[in-house]
GROMACS .gro file of C-alpha atoms in nm:
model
  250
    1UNK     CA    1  -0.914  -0.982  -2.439
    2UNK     CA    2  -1.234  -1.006  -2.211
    3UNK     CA    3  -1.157  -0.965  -1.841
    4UNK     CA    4  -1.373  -1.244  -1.664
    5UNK     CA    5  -1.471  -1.050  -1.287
    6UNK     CA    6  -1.587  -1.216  -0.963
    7UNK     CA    7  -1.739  -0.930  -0.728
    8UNK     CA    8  -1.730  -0.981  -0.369
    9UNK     CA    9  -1.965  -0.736  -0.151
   10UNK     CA   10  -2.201  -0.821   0.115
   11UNK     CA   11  -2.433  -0.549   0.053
   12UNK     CA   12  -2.680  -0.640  -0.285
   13UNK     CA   13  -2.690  -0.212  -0.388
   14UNK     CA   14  -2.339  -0.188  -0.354
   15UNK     CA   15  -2.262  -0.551  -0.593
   16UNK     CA   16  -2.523  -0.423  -0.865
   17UNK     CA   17  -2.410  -0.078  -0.849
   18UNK     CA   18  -2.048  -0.190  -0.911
   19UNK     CA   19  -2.159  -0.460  -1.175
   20UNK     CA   20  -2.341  -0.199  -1.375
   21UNK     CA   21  -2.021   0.032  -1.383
   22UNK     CA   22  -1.802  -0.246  -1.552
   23UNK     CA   23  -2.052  -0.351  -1.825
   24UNK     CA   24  -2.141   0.059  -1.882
   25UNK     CA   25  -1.800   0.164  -1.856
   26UNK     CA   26  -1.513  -0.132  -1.819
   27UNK     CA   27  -1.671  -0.325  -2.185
   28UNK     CA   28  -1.360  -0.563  -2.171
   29UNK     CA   29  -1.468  -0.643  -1.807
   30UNK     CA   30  -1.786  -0.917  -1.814
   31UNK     CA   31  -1.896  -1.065  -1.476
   32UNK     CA   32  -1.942  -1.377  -1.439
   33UNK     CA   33  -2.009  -1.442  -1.073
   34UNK     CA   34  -2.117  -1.255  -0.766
   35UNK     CA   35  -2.102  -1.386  -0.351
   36UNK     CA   36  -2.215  -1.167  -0.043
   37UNK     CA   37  -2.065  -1.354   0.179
   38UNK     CA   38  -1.684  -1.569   0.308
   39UNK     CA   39  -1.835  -1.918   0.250
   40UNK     CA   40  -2.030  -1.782  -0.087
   41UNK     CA   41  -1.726  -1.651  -0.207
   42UNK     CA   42  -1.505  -1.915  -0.145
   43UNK     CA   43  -1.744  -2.172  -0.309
   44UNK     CA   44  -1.797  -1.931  -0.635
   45UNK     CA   45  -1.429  -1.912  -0.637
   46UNK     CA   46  -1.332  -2.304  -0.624
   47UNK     CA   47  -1.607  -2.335  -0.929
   48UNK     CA   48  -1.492  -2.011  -1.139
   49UNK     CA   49  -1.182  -1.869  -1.287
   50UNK     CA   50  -1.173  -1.482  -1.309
   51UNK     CA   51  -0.860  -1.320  -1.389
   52UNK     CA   52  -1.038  -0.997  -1.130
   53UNK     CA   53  -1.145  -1.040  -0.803
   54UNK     CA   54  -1.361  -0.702  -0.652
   55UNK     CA   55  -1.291  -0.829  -0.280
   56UNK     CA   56  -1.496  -0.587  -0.001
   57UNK     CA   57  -1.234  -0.544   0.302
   58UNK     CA   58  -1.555  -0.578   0.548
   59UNK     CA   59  -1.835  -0.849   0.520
   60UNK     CA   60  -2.093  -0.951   0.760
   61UNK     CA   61  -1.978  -1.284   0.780
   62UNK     CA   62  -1.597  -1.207   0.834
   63UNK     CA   63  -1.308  -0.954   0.609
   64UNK     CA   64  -1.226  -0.993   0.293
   65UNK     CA   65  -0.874  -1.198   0.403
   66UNK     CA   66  -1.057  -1.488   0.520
   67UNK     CA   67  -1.124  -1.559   0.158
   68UNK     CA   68  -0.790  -1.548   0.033
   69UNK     CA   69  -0.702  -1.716   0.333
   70UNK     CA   70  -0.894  -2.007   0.164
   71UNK     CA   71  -0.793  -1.999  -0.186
   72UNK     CA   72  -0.482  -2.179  -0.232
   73UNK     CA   73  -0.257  -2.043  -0.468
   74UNK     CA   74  -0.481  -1.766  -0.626
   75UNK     CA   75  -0.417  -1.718  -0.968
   76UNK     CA   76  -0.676  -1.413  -1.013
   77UNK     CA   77  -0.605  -0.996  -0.954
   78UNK     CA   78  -0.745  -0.892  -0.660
   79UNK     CA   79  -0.884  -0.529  -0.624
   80UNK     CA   80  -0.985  -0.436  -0.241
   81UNK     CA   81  -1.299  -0.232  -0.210
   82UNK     CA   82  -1.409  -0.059   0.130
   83UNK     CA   83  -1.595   0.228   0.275
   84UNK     CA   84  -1.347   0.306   0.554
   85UNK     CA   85  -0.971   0.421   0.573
   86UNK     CA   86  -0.860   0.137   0.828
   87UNK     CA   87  -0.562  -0.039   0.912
   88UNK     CA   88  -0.602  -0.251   0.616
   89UNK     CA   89  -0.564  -0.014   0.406
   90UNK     CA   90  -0.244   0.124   0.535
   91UNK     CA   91  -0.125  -0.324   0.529
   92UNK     CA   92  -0.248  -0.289   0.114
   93UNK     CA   93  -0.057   0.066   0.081
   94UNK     CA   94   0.259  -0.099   0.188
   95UNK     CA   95   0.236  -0.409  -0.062
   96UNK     CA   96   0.161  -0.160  -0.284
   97UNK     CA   97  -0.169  -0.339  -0.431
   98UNK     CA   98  -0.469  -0.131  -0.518
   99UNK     CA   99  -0.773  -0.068  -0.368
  100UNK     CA  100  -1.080   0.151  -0.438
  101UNK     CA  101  -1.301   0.396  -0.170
  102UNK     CA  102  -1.635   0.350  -0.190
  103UNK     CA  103  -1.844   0.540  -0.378
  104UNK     CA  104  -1.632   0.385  -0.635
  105UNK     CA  105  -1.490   0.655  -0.850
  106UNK     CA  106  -1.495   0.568  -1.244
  107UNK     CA  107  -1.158   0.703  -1.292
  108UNK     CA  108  -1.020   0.468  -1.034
  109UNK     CA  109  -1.210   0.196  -1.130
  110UNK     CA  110  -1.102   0.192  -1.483
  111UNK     CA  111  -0.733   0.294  -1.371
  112UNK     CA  112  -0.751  -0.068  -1.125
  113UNK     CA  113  -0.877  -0.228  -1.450
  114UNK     CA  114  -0.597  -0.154  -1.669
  115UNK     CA  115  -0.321  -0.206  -1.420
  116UNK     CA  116  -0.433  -0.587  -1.361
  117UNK     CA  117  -0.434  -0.579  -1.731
  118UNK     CA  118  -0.126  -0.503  -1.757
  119UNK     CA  119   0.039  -0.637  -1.524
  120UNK     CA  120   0.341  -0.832  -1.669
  121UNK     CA  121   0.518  -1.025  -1.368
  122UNK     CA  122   0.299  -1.279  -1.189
  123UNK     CA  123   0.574  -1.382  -0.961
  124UNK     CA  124   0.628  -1.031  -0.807
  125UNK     CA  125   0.225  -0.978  -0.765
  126UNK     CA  126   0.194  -1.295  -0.581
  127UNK     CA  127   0.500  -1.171  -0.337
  128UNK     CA  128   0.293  -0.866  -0.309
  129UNK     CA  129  -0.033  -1.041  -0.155
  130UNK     CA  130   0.206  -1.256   0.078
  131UNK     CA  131   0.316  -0.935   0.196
  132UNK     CA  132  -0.066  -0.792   0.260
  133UNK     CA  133  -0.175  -1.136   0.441
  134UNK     CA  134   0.184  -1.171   0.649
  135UNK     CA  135   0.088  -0.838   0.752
  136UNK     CA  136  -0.250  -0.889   0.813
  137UNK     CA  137  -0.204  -1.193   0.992
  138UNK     CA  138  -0.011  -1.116   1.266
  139UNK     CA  139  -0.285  -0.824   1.347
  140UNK     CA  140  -0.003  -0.576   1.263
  141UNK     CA  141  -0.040  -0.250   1.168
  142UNK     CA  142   0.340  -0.216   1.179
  143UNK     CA  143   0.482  -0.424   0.824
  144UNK     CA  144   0.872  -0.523   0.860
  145UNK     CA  145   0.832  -0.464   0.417
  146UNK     CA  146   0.727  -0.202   0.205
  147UNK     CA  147   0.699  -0.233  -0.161
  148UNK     CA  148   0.822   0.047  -0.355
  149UNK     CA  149   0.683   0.066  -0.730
  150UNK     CA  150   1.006   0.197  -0.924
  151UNK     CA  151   1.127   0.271  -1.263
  152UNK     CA  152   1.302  -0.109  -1.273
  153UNK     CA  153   1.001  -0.264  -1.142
  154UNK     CA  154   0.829  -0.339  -0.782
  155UNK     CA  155   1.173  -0.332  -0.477
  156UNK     CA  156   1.089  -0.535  -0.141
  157UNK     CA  157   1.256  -0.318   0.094
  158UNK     CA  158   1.266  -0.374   0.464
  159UNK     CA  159   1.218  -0.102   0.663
  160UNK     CA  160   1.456  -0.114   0.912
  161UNK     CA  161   1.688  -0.067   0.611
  162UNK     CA  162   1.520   0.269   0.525
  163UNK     CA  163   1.775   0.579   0.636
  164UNK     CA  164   1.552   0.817   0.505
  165UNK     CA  165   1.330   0.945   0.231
  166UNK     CA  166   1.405   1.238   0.041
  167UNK     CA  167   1.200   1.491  -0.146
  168UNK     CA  168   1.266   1.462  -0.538
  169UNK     CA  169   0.991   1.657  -0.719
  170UNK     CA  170   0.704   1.478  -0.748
  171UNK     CA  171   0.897   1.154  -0.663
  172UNK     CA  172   1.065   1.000  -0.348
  173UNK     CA  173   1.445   0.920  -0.356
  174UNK     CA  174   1.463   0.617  -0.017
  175UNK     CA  175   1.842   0.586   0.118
  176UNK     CA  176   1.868   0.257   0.220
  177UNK     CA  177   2.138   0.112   0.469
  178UNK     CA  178   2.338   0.005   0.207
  179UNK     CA  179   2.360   0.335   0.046
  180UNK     CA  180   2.163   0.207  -0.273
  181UNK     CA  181   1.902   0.510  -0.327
  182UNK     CA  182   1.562   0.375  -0.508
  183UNK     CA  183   1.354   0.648  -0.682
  184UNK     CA  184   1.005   0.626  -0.655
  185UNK     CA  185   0.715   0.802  -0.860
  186UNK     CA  186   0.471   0.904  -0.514
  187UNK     CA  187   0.524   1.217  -0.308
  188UNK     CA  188   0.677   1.200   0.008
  189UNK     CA  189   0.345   1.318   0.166
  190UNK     CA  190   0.246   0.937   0.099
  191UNK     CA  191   0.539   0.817   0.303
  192UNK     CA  192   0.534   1.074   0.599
  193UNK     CA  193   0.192   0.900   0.666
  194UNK     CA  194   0.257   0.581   0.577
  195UNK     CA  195   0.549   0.510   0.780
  196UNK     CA  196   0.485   0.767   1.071
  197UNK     CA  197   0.423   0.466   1.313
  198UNK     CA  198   0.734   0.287   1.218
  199UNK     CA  199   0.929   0.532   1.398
  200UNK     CA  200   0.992   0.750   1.127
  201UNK     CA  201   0.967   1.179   1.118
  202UNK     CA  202   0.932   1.460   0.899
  203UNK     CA  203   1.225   1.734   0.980
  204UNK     CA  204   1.204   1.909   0.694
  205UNK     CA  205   1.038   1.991   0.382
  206UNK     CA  206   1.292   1.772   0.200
  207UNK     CA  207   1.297   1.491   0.455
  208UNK     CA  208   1.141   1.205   0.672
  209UNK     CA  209   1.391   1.044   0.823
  210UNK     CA  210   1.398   0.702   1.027
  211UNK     CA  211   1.462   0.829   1.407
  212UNK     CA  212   1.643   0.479   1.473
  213UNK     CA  213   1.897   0.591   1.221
  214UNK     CA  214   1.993   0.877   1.371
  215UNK     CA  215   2.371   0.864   1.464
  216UNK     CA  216   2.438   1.249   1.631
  217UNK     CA  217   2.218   1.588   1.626
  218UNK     CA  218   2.419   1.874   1.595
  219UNK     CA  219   2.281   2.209   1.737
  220UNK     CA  220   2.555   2.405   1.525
  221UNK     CA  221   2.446   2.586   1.199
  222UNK     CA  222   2.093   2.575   1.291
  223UNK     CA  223   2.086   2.244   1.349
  224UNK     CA  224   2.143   1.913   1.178
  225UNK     CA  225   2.177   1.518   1.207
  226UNK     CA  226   2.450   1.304   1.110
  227UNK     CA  227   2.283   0.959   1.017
  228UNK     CA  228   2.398   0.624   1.054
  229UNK     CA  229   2.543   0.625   0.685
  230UNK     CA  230   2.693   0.953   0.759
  231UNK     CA  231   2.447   1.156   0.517
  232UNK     CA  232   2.345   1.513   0.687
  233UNK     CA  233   2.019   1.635   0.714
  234UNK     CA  234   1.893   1.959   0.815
  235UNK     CA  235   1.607   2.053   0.996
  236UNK     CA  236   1.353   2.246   1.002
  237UNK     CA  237   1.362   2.530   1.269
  238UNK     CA  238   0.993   2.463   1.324
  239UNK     CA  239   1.030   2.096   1.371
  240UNK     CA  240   1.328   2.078   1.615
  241UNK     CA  241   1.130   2.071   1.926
  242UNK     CA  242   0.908   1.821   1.794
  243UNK     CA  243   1.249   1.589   1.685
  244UNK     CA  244   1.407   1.649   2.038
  245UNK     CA  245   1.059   1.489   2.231
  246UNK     CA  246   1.031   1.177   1.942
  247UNK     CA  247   1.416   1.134   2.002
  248UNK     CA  248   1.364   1.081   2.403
  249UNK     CA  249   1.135   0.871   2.301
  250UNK     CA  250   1.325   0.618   2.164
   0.00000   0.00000   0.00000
């Protein structure tokens, strides 16, 4: 089935350089439109229907969200391009939608592809993008939701509700309030920087815990913390001081 692709990019290099990539290297990807600009894109959009939309974070004429802001209901994919690591990006991390770094690598290009290809459940993409433009339009850089791509499918998770995340391999195990655990195929490098301004700290190799969760710290046995759902947690003899400052910080 041919992919039918709208690119959205304010600079003319940048749209023709990205156009030429999909027709070399993406041949199930034809486009059939291209806009430089909000108002452009908006109009190409009302007249076309692509099932991929290459949507630049930063235009001249305004971002990227003011042109979902003015497509009701979208029905397409949408795959962010942009040239800087910004707040957005963090807001598209945590809906757990995909974006690409310009210069556009192939690999991640044709990896974006497939996934809107195959992406099965309409329903839960479309909760995804609410969550991006909730996020993005209160000016926050601070999400109340993160969603967390598991085995079962794509989990809405508040974070307040977060405990902790734990070290599993090459996957993340999140302890949630409720003591449900969700298992999650990213590092837990991706989540000590993702949710380090929610409050939340690395105390161990194992561990990044959510500081408001903390119920006790006990200075015995090297050190450990008794969490709100009782769980312990050691730490890190080279983190302690670091946990004692964040915890007066509260």
């Amino acid at each position: 089935m041919i992919l039918k692709a709208v690119i959205i990019e304010d600079e003319k290099h940048s749209r023709e350089t990205l156009k030429s990539m999909l027709e070399e290297f993406c041949k199930d990807v034809q486009v059939i439109a291209m806009a430089g600009s909000v108002d452009e894109a908006v109009k190409v959009l009302s007249i076309y229907s692509p099932d991929i939309v290459f949507l630049d974070i930063e235009l001249q004429s305004g971002v990227g969200f003011d042109v979902l802001n003015q497509i009701k209901d979208p029905n397409f994919e949408v795959i962010f391009t942009t040239a800087f690591e910004k707040y957005a990006i963090k807001a598209i991390k945590f809906s757990s939608l995909d974006y690409l770094l310009k210069p556009i690598d192939l690999d991640e290009l044709q990896d974006a592809v497939e996934k809107a290809r195959t992406r099965m459940d309409t329903n839960v993409y479309r909760e995804q993008l609410d969550t991006l433009m909730q996020s993005i339009s209160k000016g926050s850089t601070r999400p109340e939701k993160i969603c967390l791509a598991t085995t079962a499918g794509m989990e809405f998770i508040a974070i307040d509700d977060i405990i902790a995340c734990k070290a599993d391999g090459s996957y993340t195990s999140f302890i949630l309030e409720n003591n449900d655990t969700l298992l999650v195929s990213k590092h837990l490098k991706e989540y000590e920087n993702l949710l380090s301004e929610h409050q939340f700290m690395r105390i161990h190799n194992s561990y990044v815990i959510n500081l408001k969760k903390v119920k006790k710290y006990i200075k015995s046995e090297g050190g450990y913390l008794i969490m709100n759902n009782d769980m312990q947690v050691n730490i890190s003899p080279r983190k302690k001081d670091n946990l004692i400052e964040a915890m007066k910080r509260l």
